[in-house]
Short mmCIF file of C-alpha atoms in Angstrom, two decimals:
data_model
loop_
_atom_site.label_atom_id
_atom_site.label_comp_id
_atom_site.label_asym_id
_atom_site.label_seq_id
_atom_site.Cartn_x
_atom_site.Cartn_y
_atom_site.Cartn_z
CA UNK A 1 -22.95 14.34 -32.85
CA UNK A 2 -21.67 17.89 -33.26
CA UNK A 3 -20.57 19.48 -29.99
CA UNK A 4 -21.61 23.12 -29.46
CA UNK A 5 -18.82 25.66 -29.55
CA UNK A 6 -19.35 27.57 -26.35
CA UNK A 7 -17.86 28.24 -22.95
CA UNK A 8 -16.06 25.77 -20.72
CA UNK A 9 -17.75 23.67 -18.06
CA UNK A 10 -16.99 21.18 -15.33
CA UNK A 11 -17.64 17.51 -16.08
CA UNK A 12 -20.64 16.22 -14.09
CA UNK A 13 -20.08 12.73 -12.72
CA UNK A 14 -22.46 10.10 -14.05
CA UNK A 15 -22.83 6.35 -13.72
CA UNK A 16 -21.54 6.04 -17.29
CA UNK A 17 -18.18 7.46 -16.31
CA UNK A 18 -15.36 5.27 -15.05
CA UNK A 19 -15.51 5.10 -11.25
CA UNK A 20 -13.69 8.10 -9.83
CA UNK A 21 -12.04 8.55 -6.44
CA UNK A 22 -13.35 10.93 -3.83
CA UNK A 23 -12.23 14.54 -4.19
CA UNK A 24 -8.44 14.60 -4.01
CA UNK A 25 -5.67 17.11 -4.00
CA UNK A 26 -5.02 17.61 -7.76
CA UNK A 27 -1.28 17.50 -7.15
CA UNK A 28 -1.47 13.94 -5.77
CA UNK A 29 -1.13 10.87 -7.99
CA UNK A 30 -4.54 9.37 -8.88
CA UNK A 31 -4.55 5.64 -9.49
CA UNK A 32 -8.07 5.00 -10.83
CA UNK A 33 -8.53 5.71 -14.53
CA UNK A 34 -11.26 7.92 -15.91
CA UNK A 35 -12.01 10.82 -18.25
CA UNK A 36 -10.51 13.93 -16.68
CA UNK A 37 -10.86 16.37 -19.58
CA UNK A 38 -12.45 16.80 -22.98
CA UNK A 39 -11.00 19.17 -25.59
CA UNK A 40 -12.98 19.32 -28.81
CA UNK A 41 -13.00 15.80 -30.25
CA UNK A 42 -10.37 14.51 -27.80
CA UNK A 43 -10.54 13.10 -24.28
CA UNK A 44 -7.78 12.99 -21.67
CA UNK A 45 -7.62 10.02 -19.28
CA UNK A 46 -5.84 9.67 -15.96
CA UNK A 47 -3.83 6.89 -17.61
CA UNK A 48 -2.56 9.42 -20.19
CA UNK A 49 -0.84 11.31 -17.39
CA UNK A 50 0.57 8.06 -15.99
CA UNK A 51 1.95 7.25 -19.46
CA UNK A 52 3.61 10.68 -19.63
CA UNK A 53 5.25 10.10 -16.23
CA UNK A 54 6.63 6.76 -17.36
CA UNK A 55 7.84 8.20 -20.68
CA UNK A 56 9.73 10.93 -18.81
CA UNK A 57 11.26 8.38 -16.43
CA UNK A 58 12.23 6.06 -19.31
CA UNK A 59 14.11 9.03 -20.80
CA UNK A 60 15.88 9.63 -17.44
CA UNK A 61 14.06 12.93 -16.86
CA UNK A 62 13.45 13.66 -13.13
CA UNK A 63 9.72 13.67 -12.29
CA UNK A 64 9.86 14.32 -8.54
CA UNK A 65 8.65 17.92 -8.87
CA UNK A 66 6.41 17.40 -11.92
CA UNK A 67 2.76 17.71 -10.85
CA UNK A 68 -0.20 15.99 -12.46
CA UNK A 69 -1.76 19.41 -13.02
CA UNK A 70 1.25 20.46 -15.13
CA UNK A 71 1.02 17.36 -17.28
CA UNK A 72 -2.76 17.73 -17.67
CA UNK A 73 -2.27 21.33 -18.82
CA UNK A 74 0.32 20.18 -21.38
CA UNK A 75 -1.97 17.38 -22.61
CA UNK A 76 -4.90 19.77 -22.98
CA UNK A 77 -2.74 22.21 -24.95
CA UNK A 78 -1.70 19.40 -27.28
CA UNK A 79 -5.31 18.27 -27.71
CA UNK A 80 -6.36 21.84 -28.54
CA UNK A 81 -3.71 22.08 -31.26
CA UNK A 82 -4.53 18.60 -32.59
CA UNK A 83 -8.27 19.35 -32.61
CA UNK A 84 -7.73 22.58 -34.54
CA UNK A 85 -5.28 20.88 -36.92
CA UNK A 86 -8.04 18.45 -37.91
CA UNK A 87 -10.48 21.34 -38.37
CA UNK A 88 -7.89 22.97 -40.66
CA UNK A 89 -7.45 19.72 -42.66
CA UNK A 90 -3.83 19.25 -41.61
CA UNK A 91 -2.78 15.68 -42.41
CA UNK A 92 -0.02 13.59 -40.84
CA UNK A 93 0.87 10.45 -42.81
CA UNK A 94 0.68 7.15 -40.93
CA UNK A 95 4.08 6.20 -42.37
CA UNK A 96 5.63 9.25 -40.70
CA UNK A 97 4.01 8.32 -37.37
CA UNK A 98 5.16 4.70 -37.68
CA UNK A 99 8.73 5.80 -38.34
CA UNK A 100 8.80 7.94 -35.19
CA UNK A 101 7.05 5.22 -33.18
CA UNK A 102 9.57 2.57 -34.24
CA UNK A 103 12.46 4.81 -33.16
CA UNK A 104 10.74 5.54 -29.84
CA UNK A 105 10.14 1.84 -29.17
CA UNK A 106 13.74 1.00 -30.10
CA UNK A 107 14.88 3.59 -27.55
CA UNK A 108 12.60 2.23 -24.81
CA UNK A 109 13.71 -1.34 -25.49
CA UNK A 110 17.35 -0.25 -25.30
CA UNK A 111 16.72 1.52 -21.97
CA UNK A 112 14.51 -1.15 -20.38
CA UNK A 113 16.14 -4.32 -21.72
CA UNK A 114 13.46 -6.02 -23.81
CA UNK A 115 10.07 -5.56 -25.46
CA UNK A 116 8.36 -7.56 -22.69
CA UNK A 117 9.93 -5.39 -20.00
CA UNK A 118 8.82 -2.28 -21.90
CA UNK A 119 5.20 -3.52 -21.99
CA UNK A 120 5.37 -4.38 -18.28
CA UNK A 121 6.95 -1.02 -17.41
CA UNK A 122 4.20 0.94 -19.16
CA UNK A 123 1.56 -1.38 -17.60
CA UNK A 124 0.00 -2.41 -20.90
CA UNK A 125 -1.74 -5.69 -21.71
CA UNK A 126 0.47 -6.52 -24.69
CA UNK A 127 2.72 -4.96 -27.34
CA UNK A 128 -0.21 -4.38 -29.73
CA UNK A 129 -2.07 -2.32 -27.12
CA UNK A 130 1.06 -0.33 -26.33
CA UNK A 131 1.78 0.34 -30.01
CA UNK A 132 -1.83 1.45 -30.63
CA UNK A 133 -1.75 3.93 -27.73
CA UNK A 134 1.72 5.18 -28.62
CA UNK A 135 0.66 5.61 -32.26
CA UNK A 136 -2.25 7.86 -31.23
CA UNK A 137 -0.04 9.88 -28.90
CA UNK A 138 2.66 10.44 -31.54
CA UNK A 139 0.09 11.31 -34.21
CA UNK A 140 -1.43 13.93 -31.92
CA UNK A 141 2.05 15.28 -31.17
CA UNK A 142 2.75 15.65 -34.86
CA UNK A 143 -0.61 17.32 -35.47
CA UNK A 144 0.30 19.69 -32.63
CA UNK A 145 3.67 20.46 -34.21
CA UNK A 146 2.12 21.11 -37.62
CA UNK A 147 -0.55 23.38 -36.12
CA UNK A 148 2.01 25.38 -34.13
CA UNK A 149 4.16 25.68 -37.24
CA UNK A 150 1.18 26.96 -39.21
CA UNK A 151 0.47 29.60 -36.54
CA UNK A 152 4.00 31.02 -36.44
CA UNK A 153 5.27 30.27 -39.97
CA UNK A 154 4.40 33.69 -41.31
CA UNK A 155 5.45 35.64 -38.20
CA UNK A 156 8.21 38.08 -39.07
CA UNK A 157 9.95 40.77 -37.09
CA UNK A 158 11.24 44.16 -38.22
CA UNK A 159 14.52 45.81 -37.19
CA UNK A 160 12.46 48.42 -35.29
CA UNK A 161 10.71 45.68 -33.31
CA UNK A 162 14.11 44.17 -32.48
CA UNK A 163 15.35 47.58 -31.29
CA UNK A 164 12.28 48.10 -29.10
CA UNK A 165 12.60 44.57 -27.68
CA UNK A 166 16.26 45.11 -26.74
CA UNK A 167 15.67 48.61 -25.33
CA UNK A 168 13.48 47.20 -22.56
CA UNK A 169 16.52 45.59 -20.92
CA UNK A 170 18.71 47.63 -18.60
CA UNK A 171 21.62 46.90 -16.29
CA UNK A 172 21.55 43.37 -14.93
CA UNK A 173 18.48 42.54 -17.02
CA UNK A 174 20.48 42.63 -20.28
CA UNK A 175 20.69 39.05 -21.63
CA UNK A 176 23.94 37.17 -21.13
CA UNK A 177 25.27 35.14 -24.04
CA UNK A 178 27.45 32.16 -23.17
CA UNK A 179 30.99 31.46 -24.34
CA UNK A 180 31.15 30.55 -28.02
CA UNK A 181 33.66 29.27 -30.53
CA UNK A 182 34.11 28.84 -34.25
CA UNK A 183 35.34 25.39 -35.23
CA UNK A 184 36.78 24.32 -38.58
CA UNK A 185 37.40 20.86 -39.94
CA UNK A 186 39.13 19.09 -42.81
CA UNK A 187 37.61 15.82 -43.98
CA UNK A 188 39.36 13.16 -46.02
CA UNK A 189 37.22 10.30 -47.29
CA UNK A 190 38.83 6.99 -48.26
CA UNK A 191 38.67 6.21 -51.94
CA UNK A 192 36.24 3.49 -52.92
CA UNK A 193 37.45 0.97 -55.49
CA UNK A 194 35.65 0.54 -58.80
CA UNK A 195 35.14 -3.13 -57.91
CA UNK A 196 33.27 -2.19 -54.70
CA UNK A 197 31.06 0.25 -56.62
CA UNK A 198 30.19 -2.33 -59.27
CA UNK A 199 29.33 -4.91 -56.60
CA UNK A 200 26.77 -2.53 -55.04
CA UNK A 201 25.30 -1.70 -58.47
CA UNK A 202 25.01 -5.42 -59.23
CA UNK A 203 23.18 -6.12 -55.94
CA UNK A 204 20.76 -3.23 -56.49
CA UNK A 205 19.97 -4.43 -60.01
CA UNK A 206 19.25 -7.91 -58.63
CA UNK A 207 16.84 -6.39 -56.07
CA UNK A 208 15.12 -4.40 -58.81
CA UNK A 209 14.61 -7.56 -60.85
CA UNK A 210 13.24 -9.39 -57.79
CA UNK A 211 10.70 -6.59 -57.25
CA UNK A 212 9.70 -6.65 -60.92
CA UNK A 213 9.16 -10.40 -60.49
CA UNK A 214 6.76 -9.82 -57.60
CA UNK A 215 8.86 -9.25 -54.46
CA UNK A 216 7.97 -6.43 -52.06
CA UNK A 217 10.05 -3.24 -52.36
CA UNK A 218 9.05 -2.43 -48.76
CA UNK A 219 10.49 -5.72 -47.48
CA UNK A 220 13.67 -5.37 -49.54
CA UNK A 221 14.22 -1.88 -48.08
CA UNK A 222 13.73 -3.13 -44.50
CA UNK A 223 16.18 -5.98 -45.11
CA UNK A 224 18.90 -4.30 -47.16
CA UNK A 225 18.75 -0.48 -47.06
CA UNK A 226 21.58 1.30 -45.25
CA UNK A 227 19.58 4.50 -44.72
CA UNK A 228 18.92 4.64 -40.94
CA UNK A 229 16.28 7.32 -41.38
CA UNK A 230 13.93 5.29 -43.56
CA UNK A 231 14.91 1.62 -43.38
CA UNK A 232 12.40 0.72 -40.64
CA UNK A 233 9.44 2.04 -42.68
CA UNK A 234 10.43 0.47 -45.97
CA UNK A 235 12.51 3.37 -47.33
CA UNK A 236 9.54 5.76 -47.40
CA UNK A 237 9.81 9.52 -48.00
CA UNK A 238 7.28 12.13 -49.09
CA UNK A 239 8.83 14.98 -51.06
CA UNK A 240 8.34 18.00 -53.30
CA UNK A 241 10.88 19.72 -55.51
CA UNK A 242 11.68 22.00 -52.55
CA UNK A 243 12.38 19.15 -50.14
CA UNK A 244 16.08 19.28 -49.15
CA UNK A 245 17.26 16.08 -50.81
CA UNK A 246 20.47 15.89 -52.83
CA UNK A 247 20.00 17.00 -56.44
CA UNK A 248 20.85 13.66 -58.08
CA UNK A 249 18.18 11.88 -56.00
CA UNK A 250 15.46 14.48 -56.71
CA UNK A 251 16.25 14.69 -60.43
CA UNK A 252 15.73 10.95 -60.88
CA UNK A 253 12.74 10.70 -58.51
CA UNK A 254 10.81 13.40 -60.37
CA UNK A 255 11.64 11.86 -63.76
CA UNK A 256 9.93 8.56 -62.91
CA UNK A 257 6.31 7.64 -63.48
CA UNK A 258 4.12 6.24 -60.72
CA UNK A 259 5.06 2.61 -60.12
CA UNK A 260 8.44 2.91 -61.88
CA UNK A 261 11.78 1.86 -60.36
CA UNK A 262 15.04 3.62 -61.26
CA UNK A 263 18.38 2.16 -62.16
CA UNK A 264 21.01 2.56 -59.37
CA UNK A 265 21.59 6.28 -58.71
CA UNK A 266 24.87 7.55 -57.29
CA UNK A 267 24.92 10.35 -54.67
CA UNK A 268 27.41 11.38 -52.00
CA UNK A 269 25.67 8.92 -49.65
CA UNK A 270 26.10 5.85 -51.86
CA UNK A 271 23.88 4.20 -54.48
CA UNK A 272 20.07 4.32 -54.42
CA UNK A 273 17.27 2.33 -55.98
CA UNK A 274 14.26 4.68 -56.17
CA UNK A 275 10.64 3.54 -56.47
CA UNK A 276 7.87 6.12 -57.01
CA UNK A 277 4.86 4.80 -55.13
CA UNK A 278 2.41 7.68 -55.61
CA UNK A 279 2.23 10.99 -57.44
CA UNK A 280 -0.18 13.58 -56.01
CA UNK A 281 0.22 16.81 -57.97
CA UNK A 282 3.50 18.38 -56.88
CA UNK A 283 3.99 15.79 -54.09
CA UNK A 284 5.48 12.37 -54.68
CA UNK A 285 5.76 9.44 -52.28
CA UNK A 286 8.89 7.38 -52.85
CA UNK A 287 10.66 4.41 -51.36
CA UNK A 288 14.37 3.86 -51.78
CA UNK A 289 17.10 1.41 -50.93
CA UNK A 290 20.53 2.82 -50.12
CA UNK A 291 23.69 0.74 -50.36
CA UNK A 292 27.21 1.96 -49.73
CA UNK A 293 30.32 0.48 -51.35
CA UNK A 294 32.58 -1.07 -48.74
CA UNK A 295 35.84 0.70 -47.93
CA UNK A 296 39.00 -1.43 -47.80
CA UNK A 297 41.54 -1.26 -44.96
CA UNK A 298 44.13 -0.10 -47.49
CA UNK A 299 41.92 2.85 -48.47
CA UNK A 300 41.44 3.80 -44.81
CA UNK A 301 45.20 3.72 -44.21
CA UNK A 302 45.80 5.87 -47.28
CA UNK A 303 43.19 8.42 -46.11
CA UNK A 304 44.81 8.64 -42.68
CA UNK A 305 48.25 9.15 -44.20
CA UNK A 306 46.90 11.91 -46.45
CA UNK A 307 45.26 13.85 -43.61
CA UNK A 308 48.37 13.47 -41.43
CA UNK A 309 50.47 15.06 -44.19
CA UNK A 310 47.97 17.94 -44.47
CA UNK A 311 48.13 18.44 -40.71
CA UNK A 312 51.95 18.54 -40.74
CA UNK A 313 51.96 21.09 -43.57
CA UNK A 314 49.61 23.37 -41.57
CA UNK A 315 51.70 23.03 -38.39
CA UNK A 316 54.87 23.77 -40.39
CA UNK A 317 53.32 27.00 -41.69
CA UNK A 318 53.35 25.94 -45.35
CA UNK A 319 49.58 26.53 -45.61
CA UNK A 320 46.93 27.77 -43.19
CA UNK A 321 43.98 25.66 -42.06
CA UNK A 322 41.35 27.53 -44.12
CA UNK A 323 43.41 27.27 -47.33
CA UNK A 324 43.98 23.56 -46.72
CA UNK A 325 40.26 23.01 -46.18
CA UNK A 326 39.37 24.80 -49.42
CA UNK A 327 41.90 22.86 -51.47
CA UNK A 328 41.97 19.43 -49.80
CA UNK A 329 38.78 18.72 -47.81
CA UNK A 330 36.35 16.19 -49.26
CA UNK A 331 33.26 17.69 -47.57
CA UNK A 332 31.69 20.25 -49.88
CA UNK A 333 29.37 21.72 -47.19
CA UNK A 334 32.33 23.14 -45.24
CA UNK A 335 35.05 23.26 -47.91
CA UNK A 336 34.09 26.63 -49.40
CA UNK A 337 33.95 28.30 -45.96
CA UNK A 338 37.48 27.26 -45.13
CA UNK A 339 36.24 24.31 -43.10
CA UNK A 340 34.02 26.32 -40.73
CA UNK A 341 31.14 24.33 -39.26
CA UNK A 342 27.68 25.89 -39.61
CA UNK A 343 25.37 26.05 -36.62
CA UNK A 344 22.12 24.56 -38.01
CA UNK A 345 20.01 26.38 -35.43
CA UNK A 346 21.27 29.91 -36.06
CA UNK A 347 22.81 29.44 -39.55
CA UNK A 348 25.94 31.16 -38.20
CA UNK A 349 29.43 29.77 -37.61
CA UNK A 350 29.45 30.52 -33.86
CA UNK A 351 28.47 27.76 -31.42
CA UNK A 352 27.77 27.98 -27.72
CA UNK A 353 30.06 25.39 -26.16
CA UNK A 354 27.17 23.34 -24.84
CA UNK A 355 25.46 23.40 -28.25
CA UNK A 356 28.36 21.89 -30.18
CA UNK A 357 27.77 18.31 -31.37
CA UNK A 358 29.07 16.09 -28.51
CA UNK A 359 31.58 14.28 -30.75
CA UNK A 360 33.06 17.66 -31.76
CA UNK A 361 32.99 19.23 -28.29
CA UNK A 362 34.96 16.35 -26.77
CA UNK A 363 37.75 16.94 -29.30
CA UNK A 364 37.99 20.75 -29.33
CA UNK A 365 36.95 21.96 -25.87
CA UNK A 366 40.53 21.98 -24.53
CA UNK A 367 42.34 23.03 -27.72
CA UNK A 368 44.63 26.04 -27.41
CA UNK A 369 44.96 28.67 -30.14
CA UNK A 370 46.66 27.24 -33.22
CA UNK A 371 46.39 23.62 -32.07
CA UNK A 372 44.96 20.93 -34.35
CA UNK A 373 43.53 17.61 -33.27
CA UNK A 374 45.11 14.34 -34.25
CA UNK A 375 43.31 12.57 -37.15
CA UNK A 376 39.97 11.19 -35.94
CA UNK A 377 38.22 8.27 -37.61
CA UNK A 378 34.55 9.19 -38.02
CA UNK A 379 31.87 6.67 -38.97
CA UNK A 380 28.80 8.71 -39.86
CA UNK A 381 25.62 6.67 -40.33
CA UNK A 382 24.69 8.75 -43.36
CA UNK A 383 27.96 9.44 -45.15
CA UNK A 384 30.16 6.58 -43.99
CA UNK A 385 33.78 6.52 -42.79
CA UNK A 386 36.22 9.42 -43.04
CA UNK A 387 39.17 10.97 -41.23
CA UNK A 388 38.83 14.46 -39.75
CA UNK A 389 41.00 17.05 -38.08
CA UNK A 390 39.59 20.03 -36.16
CA UNK A 391 40.87 23.39 -35.03
CA UNK A 392 39.32 26.32 -33.12
CA UNK A 393 39.33 29.42 -35.31
CA UNK A 394 37.94 31.89 -32.75
CA UNK A 395 36.76 31.95 -29.15
CA UNK A 396 34.23 34.41 -27.73
CA UNK A 397 33.95 34.80 -23.95
CA UNK A 398 30.65 34.96 -22.07
CA UNK A 399 29.34 38.52 -22.31
CA UNK A 400 26.38 40.82 -21.96
CA UNK A 401 24.43 41.17 -25.17
CA UNK A 402 25.76 43.90 -27.44
CA UNK A 403 23.20 45.24 -29.94
CA UNK A 404 25.74 45.68 -32.75
CA UNK A 405 27.77 42.50 -32.22
CA UNK A 406 24.92 40.18 -31.25
CA UNK A 407 22.11 41.50 -33.44
CA UNK A 408 21.28 38.08 -34.93
CA UNK A 409 20.88 36.48 -31.49
CA UNK A 410 18.86 39.42 -30.18
CA UNK A 411 16.62 39.21 -33.25
CA UNK A 412 16.10 35.49 -32.57
CA UNK A 413 15.06 36.24 -28.96
CA UNK A 414 12.72 39.00 -30.11
CA UNK A 415 11.15 36.74 -32.74
CA UNK A 416 10.58 33.95 -30.21
CA UNK A 417 8.92 36.41 -27.84
CA UNK A 418 6.63 37.64 -30.62
CA UNK A 419 5.79 34.07 -31.62
CA UNK A 420 5.05 33.20 -27.98
CA UNK A 421 2.59 36.09 -27.71
CA UNK A 422 0.87 35.16 -30.97
CA UNK A 423 0.51 31.53 -29.86
CA UNK A 424 -0.90 32.76 -26.54
CA UNK A 425 -3.46 34.93 -28.32
CA UNK A 426 -4.37 32.03 -30.62
CA UNK A 427 -4.83 29.69 -27.64
CA UNK A 428 -7.04 32.13 -25.77
CA UNK A 429 -9.23 32.58 -28.83
CA UNK A 430 -9.55 28.84 -29.56
CA UNK A 431 -10.25 27.97 -25.91
CA UNK A 432 -13.28 30.27 -26.07
CA UNK A 433 -14.49 28.65 -29.31
CA UNK A 434 -13.83 24.99 -28.48
CA UNK A 435 -15.99 22.67 -26.38
CA UNK A 436 -13.97 21.95 -23.23
CA UNK A 437 -14.75 20.04 -20.04
CA UNK A 438 -12.56 19.59 -16.97
CA UNK A 439 -13.15 17.02 -14.22
CA UNK A 440 -13.96 18.39 -10.75
CA UNK A 441 -11.00 16.38 -9.46
CA UNK A 442 -8.75 18.84 -11.30
CA UNK A 443 -10.67 22.08 -10.94
CA UNK A 444 -8.20 23.27 -8.30
CA UNK A 445 -5.29 23.18 -10.76
CA UNK A 446 -3.48 26.45 -11.38
CA UNK A 447 -3.39 26.13 -15.18
CA UNK A 448 -1.35 28.48 -17.36
CA UNK A 449 -4.36 28.64 -19.72
CA UNK A 450 -7.92 29.51 -18.76
CA UNK A 451 -9.29 26.00 -19.21
CA UNK A 452 -11.91 26.38 -16.46
CA UNK A 453 -14.14 29.41 -15.93
CA UNK A 454 -16.13 29.81 -12.74
#
């Protein structure tokens, strides 16, 4: 049945509906389940709000002051985006949803103690029911994200718009930017022996032969891959030539035919076995198995001794930190910038203190000018073990926004404000076009959007 695209209305209670309580204050918890809203092709149940409460609590987020009306408004927004995403033929792959769901379940199990306790906590009949409901919720979330991205992707802002945005602030209304710092690092990776490399290559070739003899590549990836981002979903990735994968991986992946498996491929992350599962025009779906050669204790000791010598040379004034990073550091992403870390959110080298990666903040927050940390053993899940030293290159105190000095940050604020307005306009337009019902039990809610018209 095709629903008419016209104005909003209140749901009329019928015998077909789940039994509903008498009229209640919409800010009170409602225990009996039922349809409380319809947005396009989606319904919202009371139990959906209960699930959101429990998700927030499982993530240690306070819910004391979070009202049911707020959560219903958020759910209806998400349903509106998801509904429109389907109309616009936006597709989210099940494999991507499963990967996120597995990570979410792993987190809940870690927080709650076991899978059984998780099912009991969320008041579900069994794990299959919980997974099915969580799958739908995550898929809708991803549709929402893709739709929002589509709305704002092409939004740009001109220097004149930035100037006008900033000119509206005066006196105490001028934005305050928090204290920031620039942090540099030198990374020394332990050398991997040729024997360790050959052992990994041998194991990958054995796996390839097993797959050619009928074994499942998916199962082999789940069992043996050392890539934490894809192991749980059988090493799956969807990619184009513009996808930010390392060059060696992409070059081999795009040289393979559908159904073909590569020989072991070396990248900075280790050795990969790449299987092209599907080719769809410019998009390929691959699975891979990553294995990393094991580092010996002797190699770790040698790496620590090397970085200690570099540190002593810097402290003795023989070489400055930036020069040492350019000539000695084993991390190419920061080597050319003299070791400066790049803020992935702003693409600048300045970090607000609270936005530094926690493992970096704990090491540099109390450093004085010119000080260098002791060598730190890092065990990155992606790149493996290495020794690092850090220093603070520059500190910037908390200050009122300065148009000349803080233009990039001001531009970011102005762009977000413009995007917010465009999303608001889009929502208002789609609410008018989309079939929407709201239960009388929630008609008293003070929604941010005009979900109900009297």
